[in-house]
XYZ file of C-alpha atoms in Angstrom:
684
model
C 93.141 -32.355 31.975
C 95.973 -32.432 29.502
C 99.542 -33.243 30.168
C 100.029 -34.881 26.783
C 103.760 -35.011 26.226
C 103.293 -35.010 22.456
C 102.086 -31.391 22.502
C 105.242 -29.878 23.984
C 105.764 -26.824 21.867
C 105.747 -23.152 22.650
C 103.665 -20.343 21.244
C 105.063 -19.223 17.914
C 105.406 -15.540 17.278
C 105.789 -16.088 13.547
C 104.786 -18.610 10.921
C 107.704 -20.839 11.894
C 107.967 -22.913 15.012
C 109.539 -21.212 18.009
C 111.630 -22.499 20.866
C 110.599 -25.421 23.015
C 109.386 -24.222 26.440
C 111.021 -26.590 28.906
C 109.789 -24.493 31.817
C 106.154 -25.208 30.888
C 106.907 -28.940 30.895
C 108.349 -28.337 34.347
C 105.219 -26.437 35.347
C 103.130 -29.451 34.374
C 105.429 -31.655 36.423
C 104.870 -29.485 39.503
C 101.116 -29.525 38.921
C 100.909 -33.316 38.555
C 103.081 -33.785 41.642
C 100.673 -31.603 43.629
C 97.670 -33.507 42.269
C 99.184 -36.827 43.334
C 100.319 -35.684 46.786
C 96.997 -34.021 47.571
C 95.064 -37.102 46.454
C 97.264 -39.601 48.266
C 97.844 -37.944 51.626
C 95.885 -34.756 52.085
C 92.497 -35.860 50.770
C 91.945 -32.486 49.101
C 92.041 -31.128 45.575
C 95.118 -29.063 44.672
C 93.981 -26.945 41.738
C 96.564 -28.646 39.507
C 93.887 -29.887 37.118
C 92.839 -26.308 36.398
C 96.424 -25.498 35.446
C 96.518 -28.389 32.996
C 93.277 -27.255 31.384
C 94.659 -23.773 30.912
C 97.992 -25.009 29.519
C 96.253 -27.306 27.022
C 94.404 -24.335 25.525
C 97.616 -22.282 25.584
C 99.385 -24.741 23.290
C 96.315 -25.474 21.195
C 95.723 -21.797 20.473
C 99.334 -21.221 19.489
C 99.127 -24.067 16.966
C 95.875 -22.905 15.375
C 96.822 -19.225 15.414
C 100.012 -19.899 13.490
C 98.002 -21.693 10.803
C 95.648 -18.726 10.547
C 98.528 -16.235 10.368
C 100.142 -18.285 7.612
C 96.788 -18.358 5.783
C 96.754 -22.156 5.962
C 93.487 -24.124 6.265
C 92.392 -25.011 9.806
C 91.653 -28.652 8.887
C 89.605 -29.058 12.068
C 88.534 -32.623 11.326
C 92.021 -33.840 10.648
C 93.306 -32.016 13.719
C 90.722 -33.639 16.000
C 91.404 -37.119 14.657
C 95.142 -36.702 15.159
C 94.695 -35.218 18.641
C 92.499 -38.067 19.868
C 94.910 -40.527 18.260
C 97.599 -39.020 20.507
C 95.556 -39.021 23.707
C 93.604 -42.260 23.466
C 96.230 -45.053 23.488
C 97.565 -44.381 27.000
C 94.071 -43.605 28.292
C 92.601 -46.760 26.726
C 95.340 -49.017 28.115
C 94.919 -47.611 31.630
C 91.128 -47.706 31.354
C 91.041 -51.317 30.161
C 93.553 -52.439 32.794
C 91.672 -50.640 35.571
C 88.341 -52.146 34.524
C 89.904 -55.605 34.403
C 91.248 -55.275 37.940
C 87.920 -53.864 39.153
C 86.130 -56.884 37.695
C 88.161 -59.045 40.060
C 88.513 -56.748 43.081
C 85.452 -54.541 43.343
C 82.198 -55.676 44.976
C 79.424 -56.588 42.572
C 77.359 -53.652 43.780
C 79.856 -51.266 42.158
C 79.849 -52.969 38.778
C 76.962 -51.036 37.165
C 78.580 -47.716 38.065
C 81.909 -48.924 36.701
C 80.258 -50.013 33.447
C 78.602 -46.629 33.089
C 81.774 -44.725 33.888
C 83.874 -46.990 31.667
C 81.789 -46.261 28.577
C 81.558 -42.597 29.540
C 85.336 -42.325 29.928
C 85.879 -43.976 26.567
C 83.422 -41.558 24.958
C 84.844 -38.460 26.702
C 81.613 -37.738 28.581
C 82.625 -38.925 32.045
C 82.278 -35.416 33.445
C 78.562 -35.374 32.609
C 77.997 -38.735 34.306
C 79.592 -37.391 37.487
C 77.768 -34.067 37.182
C 74.330 -35.636 36.950
C 75.164 -38.258 39.582
C 76.278 -35.450 41.882
C 72.820 -33.851 41.887
C 70.842 -37.076 41.466
C 69.561 -38.214 44.843
C 69.204 -41.808 43.708
C 72.763 -41.940 42.367
C 74.524 -40.816 45.521
C 75.486 -44.235 46.808
C 76.659 -45.232 43.350
C 78.648 -42.060 42.888
C 81.263 -42.625 45.605
C 84.853 -42.236 44.429
C 85.566 -44.808 41.751
C 88.887 -45.724 40.110
C 87.668 -43.985 36.932
C 86.536 -40.709 38.459
C 89.613 -38.798 37.306
C 88.655 -39.273 33.650
C 86.254 -36.342 34.063
C 88.979 -33.817 33.231
C 90.045 -35.743 30.125
C 86.413 -35.649 29.017
C 86.216 -31.886 29.501
C 89.441 -31.494 27.570
C 88.191 -33.651 24.689
C 84.973 -31.656 24.444
C 86.885 -28.375 24.451
C 89.178 -29.603 21.670
C 86.086 -30.017 19.493
C 84.660 -26.641 20.514
C 87.986 -24.824 20.021
C 88.368 -26.295 16.543
C 84.915 -24.944 15.678
C 85.794 -21.558 17.166
C 88.881 -21.348 14.994
C 86.815 -22.257 11.941
C 84.477 -19.408 12.866
C 87.470 -17.164 13.465
C 88.875 -17.944 10.019
C 85.573 -16.928 8.433
C 85.484 -13.702 10.466
C 89.049 -12.866 9.448
C 88.049 -13.057 5.779
C 84.876 -11.065 6.374
C 86.283 -8.302 8.641
C 89.872 -8.214 7.349
C 90.972 -8.029 10.970
C 94.092 -9.854 12.068
C 93.683 -13.458 13.318
C 94.946 -12.408 16.766
C 92.340 -9.656 17.027
C 89.452 -11.869 15.923
C 90.378 -14.733 18.207
C 90.964 -12.338 21.125
C 87.387 -11.116 20.754
C 85.979 -14.633 20.508
C 87.943 -15.955 23.470
C 87.205 -12.793 25.443
C 83.479 -13.411 24.996
C 83.895 -17.066 26.016
C 85.979 -16.076 29.037
C 83.547 -13.436 30.315
C 80.410 -15.471 29.677
C 81.751 -18.718 31.067
C 83.276 -17.099 34.156
C 80.017 -15.304 34.975
C 78.065 -18.525 34.484
C 80.638 -20.467 36.496
C 80.331 -18.100 39.459
C 76.532 -18.366 39.353
C 76.392 -22.139 38.952
C 79.075 -22.735 41.582
C 77.036 -20.754 44.107
C 73.776 -22.523 43.238
C 74.681 -26.110 42.244
C 78.383 -26.531 42.967
C 78.318 -30.332 42.740
C 77.147 -30.006 39.134
C 79.279 -26.989 38.264
C 82.509 -28.755 39.242
C 82.131 -31.154 36.292
C 80.208 -28.857 33.930
C 82.174 -28.114 30.765
C 80.439 -24.774 30.258
C 81.551 -23.668 33.730
C 85.151 -24.593 32.834
C 85.419 -22.954 29.411
C 86.806 -19.746 30.871
C 89.855 -21.623 32.169
C 90.648 -22.740 28.625
C 89.847 -19.265 27.296
C 92.349 -17.817 29.780
C 95.069 -20.021 28.300
C 94.079 -18.987 24.789
C 94.102 -15.280 25.644
C 97.513 -15.685 27.264
C 98.839 -17.398 24.138
C 97.617 -14.504 21.971
C 98.875 -11.784 24.305
C 102.248 -13.257 25.226
C 104.226 -12.085 22.154
C 103.156 -8.512 22.872
C 104.086 -8.438 26.570
C 107.176 -6.490 27.583
C 107.879 -7.179 31.255
C 111.224 -6.164 32.825
C 113.452 -9.095 33.739
C 113.411 -8.503 37.520
C 109.638 -8.027 37.593
C 109.208 -11.221 35.565
C 111.210 -13.107 38.165
C 109.159 -11.693 41.046
C 105.899 -12.468 39.311
C 107.103 -15.978 38.462
C 108.012 -16.844 42.040
C 104.721 -15.412 43.284
C 102.933 -17.575 40.745
C 104.810 -20.741 41.697
C 104.160 -20.150 45.403
C 100.501 -19.518 44.597
C 100.284 -22.841 42.776
C 101.855 -24.766 45.653
C 99.699 -23.267 48.431
C 96.425 -23.022 46.494
C 94.905 -26.261 47.788
C 96.029 -25.494 51.344
C 94.477 -22.044 51.478
C 91.160 -22.427 49.645
C 88.535 -25.150 49.254
C 89.208 -26.227 45.694
C 86.765 -29.129 45.620
C 83.962 -27.217 47.304
C 84.468 -23.791 45.735
C 85.615 -24.442 42.166
C 85.249 -23.633 39.331
C 83.876 -20.195 40.286
C 85.976 -17.101 40.864
C 88.209 -18.992 43.306
C 89.662 -20.902 40.348
C 91.250 -17.657 39.203
C 93.918 -18.360 41.835
C 95.663 -21.289 40.085
C 94.933 -19.907 36.611
C 96.522 -16.526 37.346
C 99.385 -18.205 39.218
C 100.188 -20.443 36.243
C 99.939 -17.478 33.879
C 102.505 -15.592 35.975
C 104.915 -18.538 35.782
C 104.504 -18.744 32.004
C 105.029 -15.002 31.619
C 108.133 -15.190 33.818
C 109.714 -17.736 31.490
C 109.028 -15.727 28.345
C 111.924 -13.671 27.024
C 110.752 -10.595 25.091
C 112.026 -10.271 21.557
C 115.432 -8.626 21.544
C 116.491 -9.693 25.036
C 119.957 -11.220 25.011
C 119.620 -15.035 25.367
C 122.604 -15.247 27.742
C 121.072 -12.953 30.346
C 120.683 -14.933 33.513
C 117.101 -15.600 34.636
C 116.206 -15.251 38.290
C 112.686 -16.618 37.865
C 111.298 -20.112 38.527
C 111.821 -21.095 34.873
C 115.391 -22.156 35.722
C 114.138 -24.511 38.427
C 111.328 -25.817 36.253
C 113.726 -26.602 33.416
C 116.062 -28.809 35.499
C 116.432 -32.466 34.576
C 114.666 -34.005 37.605
C 111.622 -31.808 37.082
C 111.564 -32.461 33.342
C 111.883 -36.205 33.979
C 108.665 -36.050 35.961
C 107.041 -33.881 33.293
C 107.988 -36.458 30.660
C 105.593 -38.973 32.282
C 103.059 -36.460 33.576
C 100.145 -37.560 31.359
C 100.634 -41.232 32.171
C 101.140 -40.429 35.864
C 97.825 -38.620 35.998
C 96.133 -41.589 34.336
C 97.543 -44.274 36.637
C 97.871 -42.651 40.060
C 94.154 -42.425 40.865
C 93.259 -46.066 40.020
C 96.302 -47.257 41.969
C 95.229 -45.180 44.985
C 91.565 -46.257 44.946
C 92.369 -49.926 44.367
C 94.924 -49.810 47.193
C 92.366 -48.293 49.557
C 89.788 -50.873 48.474
C 92.173 -53.757 49.034
C 93.216 -52.377 52.422
C 89.633 -51.441 53.340
C 90.836 -47.949 54.283
C 89.617 -44.442 53.590
C 93.020 -42.730 53.892
C 96.549 -43.881 53.208
C 99.317 -44.000 55.761
C 102.695 -42.413 55.043
C 104.283 -45.757 54.024
C 101.175 -46.777 52.090
C 101.111 -43.469 50.263
C 104.790 -43.770 49.363
C 104.114 -47.223 47.936
C 101.181 -45.871 45.900
C 103.361 -43.076 44.487
C 106.287 -45.382 43.660
C 104.012 -47.889 41.917
C 102.336 -45.044 40.035
C 105.690 -43.646 38.880
C 106.825 -47.062 37.638
C 103.553 -47.707 35.805
C 103.622 -44.224 34.305
C 107.123 -44.810 32.968
C 106.023 -48.113 31.407
C 102.953 -46.540 29.803
C 105.081 -43.734 28.370
C 107.771 -46.082 27.054
C 105.602 -48.861 25.626
C 102.333 -47.128 24.726
C 102.778 -43.375 24.266
C 106.218 -43.234 22.681
C 105.783 -45.978 20.033
C 102.503 -44.466 18.825
C 103.561 -40.832 19.063
C 103.570 -38.824 15.876
C 106.641 -36.703 15.090
C 106.325 -33.159 16.390
C 104.224 -30.970 14.111
C 102.783 -33.870 12.101
C 99.143 -34.954 12.093
C 99.579 -38.311 10.386
C 97.269 -39.889 7.834
C 93.562 -39.925 8.573
C 93.174 -43.666 8.020
C 96.065 -44.571 10.277
C 94.829 -42.243 12.990
C 91.321 -43.692 12.766
C 92.839 -47.154 12.951
C 94.625 -46.328 16.209
C 91.432 -44.815 17.649
C 89.485 -47.916 16.603
C 91.984 -50.202 18.322
C 91.710 -48.135 21.510
C 87.924 -48.447 21.467
C 88.159 -52.178 20.782
C 90.577 -52.690 23.673
C 88.228 -51.133 26.234
C 85.161 -52.787 24.716
C 86.906 -56.162 24.934
C 86.800 -55.810 28.716
C 83.472 -54.057 29.163
C 81.238 -56.042 26.806
C 81.840 -59.570 28.142
C 81.770 -58.289 31.714
C 78.552 -56.305 31.411
C 76.586 -58.497 28.992
C 77.724 -61.720 30.608
C 76.741 -60.550 34.084
C 73.313 -59.295 33.003
C 72.492 -62.372 30.932
C 73.529 -64.681 33.749
C 71.502 -62.787 36.350
C 68.432 -62.621 34.119
C 68.557 -66.335 33.433
C 68.992 -67.241 37.100
C 66.164 -64.914 38.107
C 63.844 -66.576 35.589
C 64.915 -69.972 36.861
C 64.213 -69.106 40.500
C 61.337 -66.644 39.976
C 59.010 -68.469 42.372
C 61.516 -68.260 45.217
C 61.464 -64.440 45.392
C 58.969 -64.033 48.209
C 60.555 -61.102 50.022
C 59.019 -60.230 53.384
C 56.837 -63.328 53.266
C 59.829 -65.670 52.814
C 61.765 -65.174 56.041
C 65.524 -65.003 56.489
C 67.310 -66.656 53.553
C 70.760 -65.134 54.086
C 72.139 -68.339 55.564
C 71.294 -70.433 52.506
C 73.977 -71.491 50.034
C 73.751 -68.324 47.950
C 73.175 -70.070 44.616
C 69.956 -68.139 44.079
C 70.865 -64.593 42.991
C 69.314 -61.780 44.973
C 66.966 -59.246 43.492
C 67.337 -56.490 42.622
C 70.563 -57.458 40.881
C 73.397 -54.907 40.975
C 72.875 -54.139 37.292
C 69.122 -53.640 37.618
C 67.635 -50.455 36.252
C 65.694 -47.908 38.277
C 62.347 -49.516 37.440
C 63.505 -52.690 39.168
C 64.960 -50.819 42.141
C 62.480 -48.004 42.820
C 58.703 -47.758 42.824
C 57.394 -45.781 39.868
C 53.879 -44.826 38.779
C 52.728 -44.915 35.160
C 53.538 -41.391 33.981
C 53.660 -37.661 34.629
C 50.582 -35.888 35.942
C 48.097 -34.641 33.369
C 44.658 -33.054 33.370
C 43.425 -31.967 36.767
C 46.441 -33.568 38.431
C 48.920 -31.366 36.562
C 50.316 -28.297 38.319
C 51.302 -24.899 36.944
C 54.061 -24.762 39.560
C 57.148 -26.182 37.842
C 58.689 -27.881 40.874
C 55.383 -29.545 41.760
C 54.758 -30.704 38.210
C 58.281 -32.129 37.986
C 57.615 -34.173 41.097
C 54.136 -35.369 40.096
C 53.268 -38.778 38.657
C 50.049 -40.802 38.466
C 48.599 -44.182 37.658
C 46.752 -44.605 34.372
C 43.410 -45.041 36.134
C 43.774 -41.971 38.376
C 41.440 -39.749 36.337
C 38.606 -42.287 36.239
C 39.031 -44.152 39.525
C 36.217 -43.872 42.060
C 38.714 -43.316 44.856
C 42.026 -41.449 44.888
C 45.036 -41.720 47.206
C 47.909 -39.195 47.050
C 51.434 -40.126 48.106
C 53.365 -37.043 49.212
C 56.849 -36.587 50.642
C 60.449 -37.628 50.043
C 62.163 -40.767 48.785
C 60.932 -42.761 51.777
C 57.334 -41.995 50.846
C 58.266 -43.011 47.322
C 59.742 -46.328 48.431
C 56.675 -47.309 50.477
C 54.417 -46.500 47.536
C 55.695 -49.825 46.232
C 53.506 -51.526 48.846
C 50.578 -49.171 48.196
C 50.386 -49.774 44.458
C 49.364 -53.473 44.589
C 46.746 -52.669 47.236
C 45.438 -49.765 45.151
C 45.243 -51.958 42.052
C 43.354 -54.621 43.961
C 40.864 -52.104 45.377
C 40.552 -50.017 42.234
C 42.118 -46.856 43.622
C 43.846 -44.244 41.541
C 47.224 -43.068 42.876
C 48.984 -39.728 42.443
C 52.474 -39.154 43.854
C 54.121 -35.832 44.694
C 57.698 -36.729 45.593
C 60.799 -34.599 45.908
C 64.071 -36.071 47.226
C 64.975 -34.863 50.741
C 61.584 -33.168 51.122
C 59.294 -34.895 53.588
C 56.485 -32.837 55.077
C 58.736 -31.848 57.960
C 59.123 -28.135 58.717
C 62.669 -26.754 58.533
C 64.559 -24.012 60.266
C 64.436 -20.859 58.181
C 67.568 -20.110 56.206
C 68.849 -23.694 56.118
C 69.667 -25.481 52.878
C 66.713 -27.841 53.261
C 64.379 -24.934 53.905
C 65.532 -23.226 50.732
C 65.162 -26.417 48.729
C 61.979 -27.870 50.207
C 59.704 -25.288 51.834
C 58.289 -23.664 48.708
C 57.693 -27.081 47.174
C 55.999 -28.323 50.348
C 53.584 -25.391 50.459
C 52.616 -25.748 46.812
C 52.425 -29.549 46.987
C 50.074 -29.434 50.001
C 47.919 -26.850 48.206
C 47.752 -29.187 45.215
C 46.681 -32.108 47.385
C 43.958 -30.039 49.033
C 42.674 -28.930 45.634
C 42.470 -32.552 44.444
C 40.369 -33.584 47.489
C 41.562 -37.190 47.499
C 40.092 -39.851 49.757
C 43.406 -40.291 51.559
C 47.000 -39.078 51.800
C 49.876 -41.544 52.236
C 52.954 -39.957 53.842
C 55.863 -40.535 56.239
C 55.229 -39.010 59.670
C 58.279 -40.160 61.660
C 62.014 -39.736 61.115
C 64.451 -42.474 62.091
C 68.034 -41.599 63.008
C 70.955 -43.498 61.470
C 72.249 -46.142 63.897
C 70.267 -44.605 66.720
C 66.968 -45.166 68.499
C 66.268 -41.409 68.448
C 63.249 -41.814 66.195
C 60.808 -38.915 66.434
C 57.633 -37.467 65.039
C 58.574 -35.107 62.208
C 58.433 -31.417 63.073
C 55.143 -29.868 62.022
C 53.404 -33.236 61.619
C 50.366 -32.209 63.656
C 49.746 -29.031 61.638
C 50.091 -30.854 58.324
C 47.849 -33.706 59.397
C 45.252 -31.238 60.662
C 45.311 -29.415 57.320
C 44.380 -32.654 55.570
C 41.866 -34.004 58.074
C 40.025 -30.684 58.352
C 39.487 -30.952 54.584
C 37.963 -34.410 55.056
C 41.064 -36.239 53.783
C 42.101 -39.391 55.595
C 45.819 -39.648 56.474
C 47.780 -42.885 56.303
C 50.700 -41.983 58.599
C 53.620 -44.255 57.712
C 56.428 -44.995 60.115
C 59.978 -44.566 58.801
C 62.201 -47.610 58.314
C 65.421 -48.330 60.245
C 68.523 -46.830 58.655
C 72.295 -46.778 58.985
C 75.063 -44.218 58.818
C 77.786 -46.824 58.327
C 76.755 -50.101 56.718
C 75.470 -50.321 53.173
C 72.930 -53.065 53.729
C 72.627 -53.805 50.018
C 76.340 -54.589 49.788
C 75.954 -56.823 52.823
C 73.157 -58.755 51.157
C 74.880 -59.107 47.780
C 78.106 -60.303 49.407
C 76.126 -62.758 51.592
C 77.560 -61.172 54.723
C 74.366 -59.985 56.422
C 74.462 -56.867 58.582
C 71.439 -57.807 60.666
C 70.829 -55.559 63.668
C 68.387 -55.309 66.598
C 65.440 -53.032 65.939
C 65.890 -51.297 69.303
C 69.198 -49.907 67.980
C 67.441 -48.100 65.153
C 63.873 -47.212 66.159
C 62.082 -45.978 69.244
C 60.436 -48.558 71.489
C 56.994 -47.160 70.586
C 55.917 -45.728 67.262
C 56.043 -41.910 67.652
C 53.181 -41.618 65.142
C 50.798 -42.968 67.771
C 50.978 -39.538 69.417
C 48.739 -38.282 66.602
C 45.927 -40.446 67.901
C 42.899 -41.082 65.736
C 43.791 -38.227 63.389
C 45.734 -40.765 61.313
C 45.634 -44.409 60.355
C 49.117 -45.519 61.518
C 51.019 -47.739 59.095
C 53.984 -49.574 60.575
C 55.980 -52.082 58.516
C 58.550 -52.681 61.252
C 57.319 -56.178 62.233
C 57.912 -57.317 58.645
C 61.225 -55.478 58.148
C 62.504 -56.618 61.544
C 60.746 -59.910 62.369
C 61.214 -61.008 65.962
C 63.042 -57.765 66.698
C 65.907 -58.387 64.258
C 66.199 -56.196 61.148
C 67.357 -58.380 58.274
C 69.242 -57.565 55.089
C 67.841 -60.454 53.054
C 64.413 -62.067 53.100
C 62.899 -64.471 50.627
C 65.991 -64.091 48.408
C 65.282 -60.383 48.092
C 67.632 -57.637 49.285
C 65.734 -55.707 51.963
C 67.718 -52.510 51.397
C 69.113 -50.628 48.417
C 71.728 -48.761 50.437
C 72.137 -47.431 53.971
C 68.530 -46.335 54.424
C 66.260 -47.076 51.443
C 64.325 -50.299 51.064
C 64.401 -52.037 47.694
C 61.327 -52.005 45.481
C 61.029 -55.823 45.224
C 61.049 -56.063 49.016
C 58.590 -53.201 49.582
C 56.270 -54.696 46.980
C 56.201 -57.869 49.052
C 54.911 -55.758 51.971
C 51.580 -55.203 50.197
C 49.774 -57.894 52.264
C 51.068 -56.212 55.436
C 49.663 -52.877 54.271
C 46.359 -54.412 53.252
C 46.039 -55.960 56.701
C 46.624 -52.608 58.418
C 44.125 -50.804 56.179
C 41.442 -53.332 56.915
C 38.395 -53.004 54.681
C 38.868 -49.281 54.029
C 37.362 -48.494 50.615
C 36.976 -52.146 49.682
C 33.915 -53.453 47.922
C 32.505 -54.735 51.233
C 33.217 -51.382 52.919
C 31.419 -49.399 50.233
């Protein structure tokens, strides 16, 4: 999102600079005010960000187009360096300050996500981090609203600046080749971008909206709309009364947008046309056609938008956007609240306004280049370098120091990490750091096999192949076990792997998040996502003819004893057993809808709970009789009927419902005991 006060200039209709558009500054003020109010009190998204994206391209296009019309070089590299020099100081100061406060305030479990988002925000790729986290099952608990989340729109804007500079370079070449006017060439280019991006945006929003919301390619049409408006505006001749009507309709549309439609859940598809068109109407309303007498009174919203109070807010709009979200999230964290009260929200807004004024006065204004100037390349690079150094000065010691300290302590206490075999250690002094550490990578948090499926284990069905992994010995092992199901089957494979290694088994895993072997009601989201994969995955297992299948056969309910046998379990088990495949039917683990057990463990404030509050009194899998070998880890997860969050200095859980890999790995003896001598040397 751009509300950079250094870019306040109107579209020029000639080679010389035109009049300053105070009403567009006022429009940005209204948009930022809506963004803040919606975030603080309403808990919805207003559509104001989309307006900023469009306005940024509006100004950018006017600047480049004037250079083309004057037959001046585009100087894309110099432009980009000067533009990032303008944007980065305020962003870097806010980013560094926010990270510093988070280091002190935020729980250690959030630190890895903050590190990742901090570097991503600095590099203008924060939107991609949020996009991939949004569709990554294993990132969901780490992807809750962070104080840096709002940097996604700045990242999109930065990427579009680069792309637009390249488009204008292409446009300049086409102008020389075709002899068309710059306006005509750029209209064609931006028209293609608008149509293609909007069509893609509608498609992606309907299919993967959580990704589309942050996807730059799904947002390009909003920028293209601003560019097309900038090119078309000098040629529009709208009667004064009609301009006023359209302007007021546009302003009303902007104000009510977030109340009427689901911005966060439906953007940036066709619904985003609402704020874009509304903002365009306001801009058109404030544009006086050439020849209109300057003293003619305007009845449109441009008069309101150009008043001093509105412009005062617009003056600090960029800084206000930067500071308001961290202030809000840190306030909610400190208060341990999910929504602000009226007084609390007022305090957040007042603090944000004060901080925004300070950032504008002491960071933006001193480093701002005079209007129309790009500055020297070396000086601009120097400012950018200082901004990078400022953020790195917070992130590097925090991240490296934490990881080095944890690694050293874990080496020092390696023999104490006994997990399920070590009993409750939560009441000890806490000097021994838990594993997995908050900064641990996926390989330390989740069970993984050795590589993707190859040879006879590979599948021609893309979704099955994507979900398929195997141990190195799978092709040559005398016996084969297949793990199939969702993330809970994946987590318990951490106990299977040591047993398989000891007994010489090969292991293949077919795992897709959210997709157990449970049948789903037709037409539901899970049915659409899982059913085709389930059918093909089961076919693949049957074709492999393994000795056994390892899968979850019960489903626990969060904070409830309503555990049940998964729907369709009998049919699936029968399909395997009739093919001579043994079934290890694993019982689900207790889970929560409220407490993040990992945070409890890391903070040494255990959230232990009675097993009867989370699982049925009797294992529902026993209803399958001798068709399965029941595997139940409950006595080790919940010894003496109490489910623990820390055992043997290992965090039992990763989040609200997944067990950590180090803990599950320590369950291998429990699994071996339940399997008995099945396929051991003595059994053969």
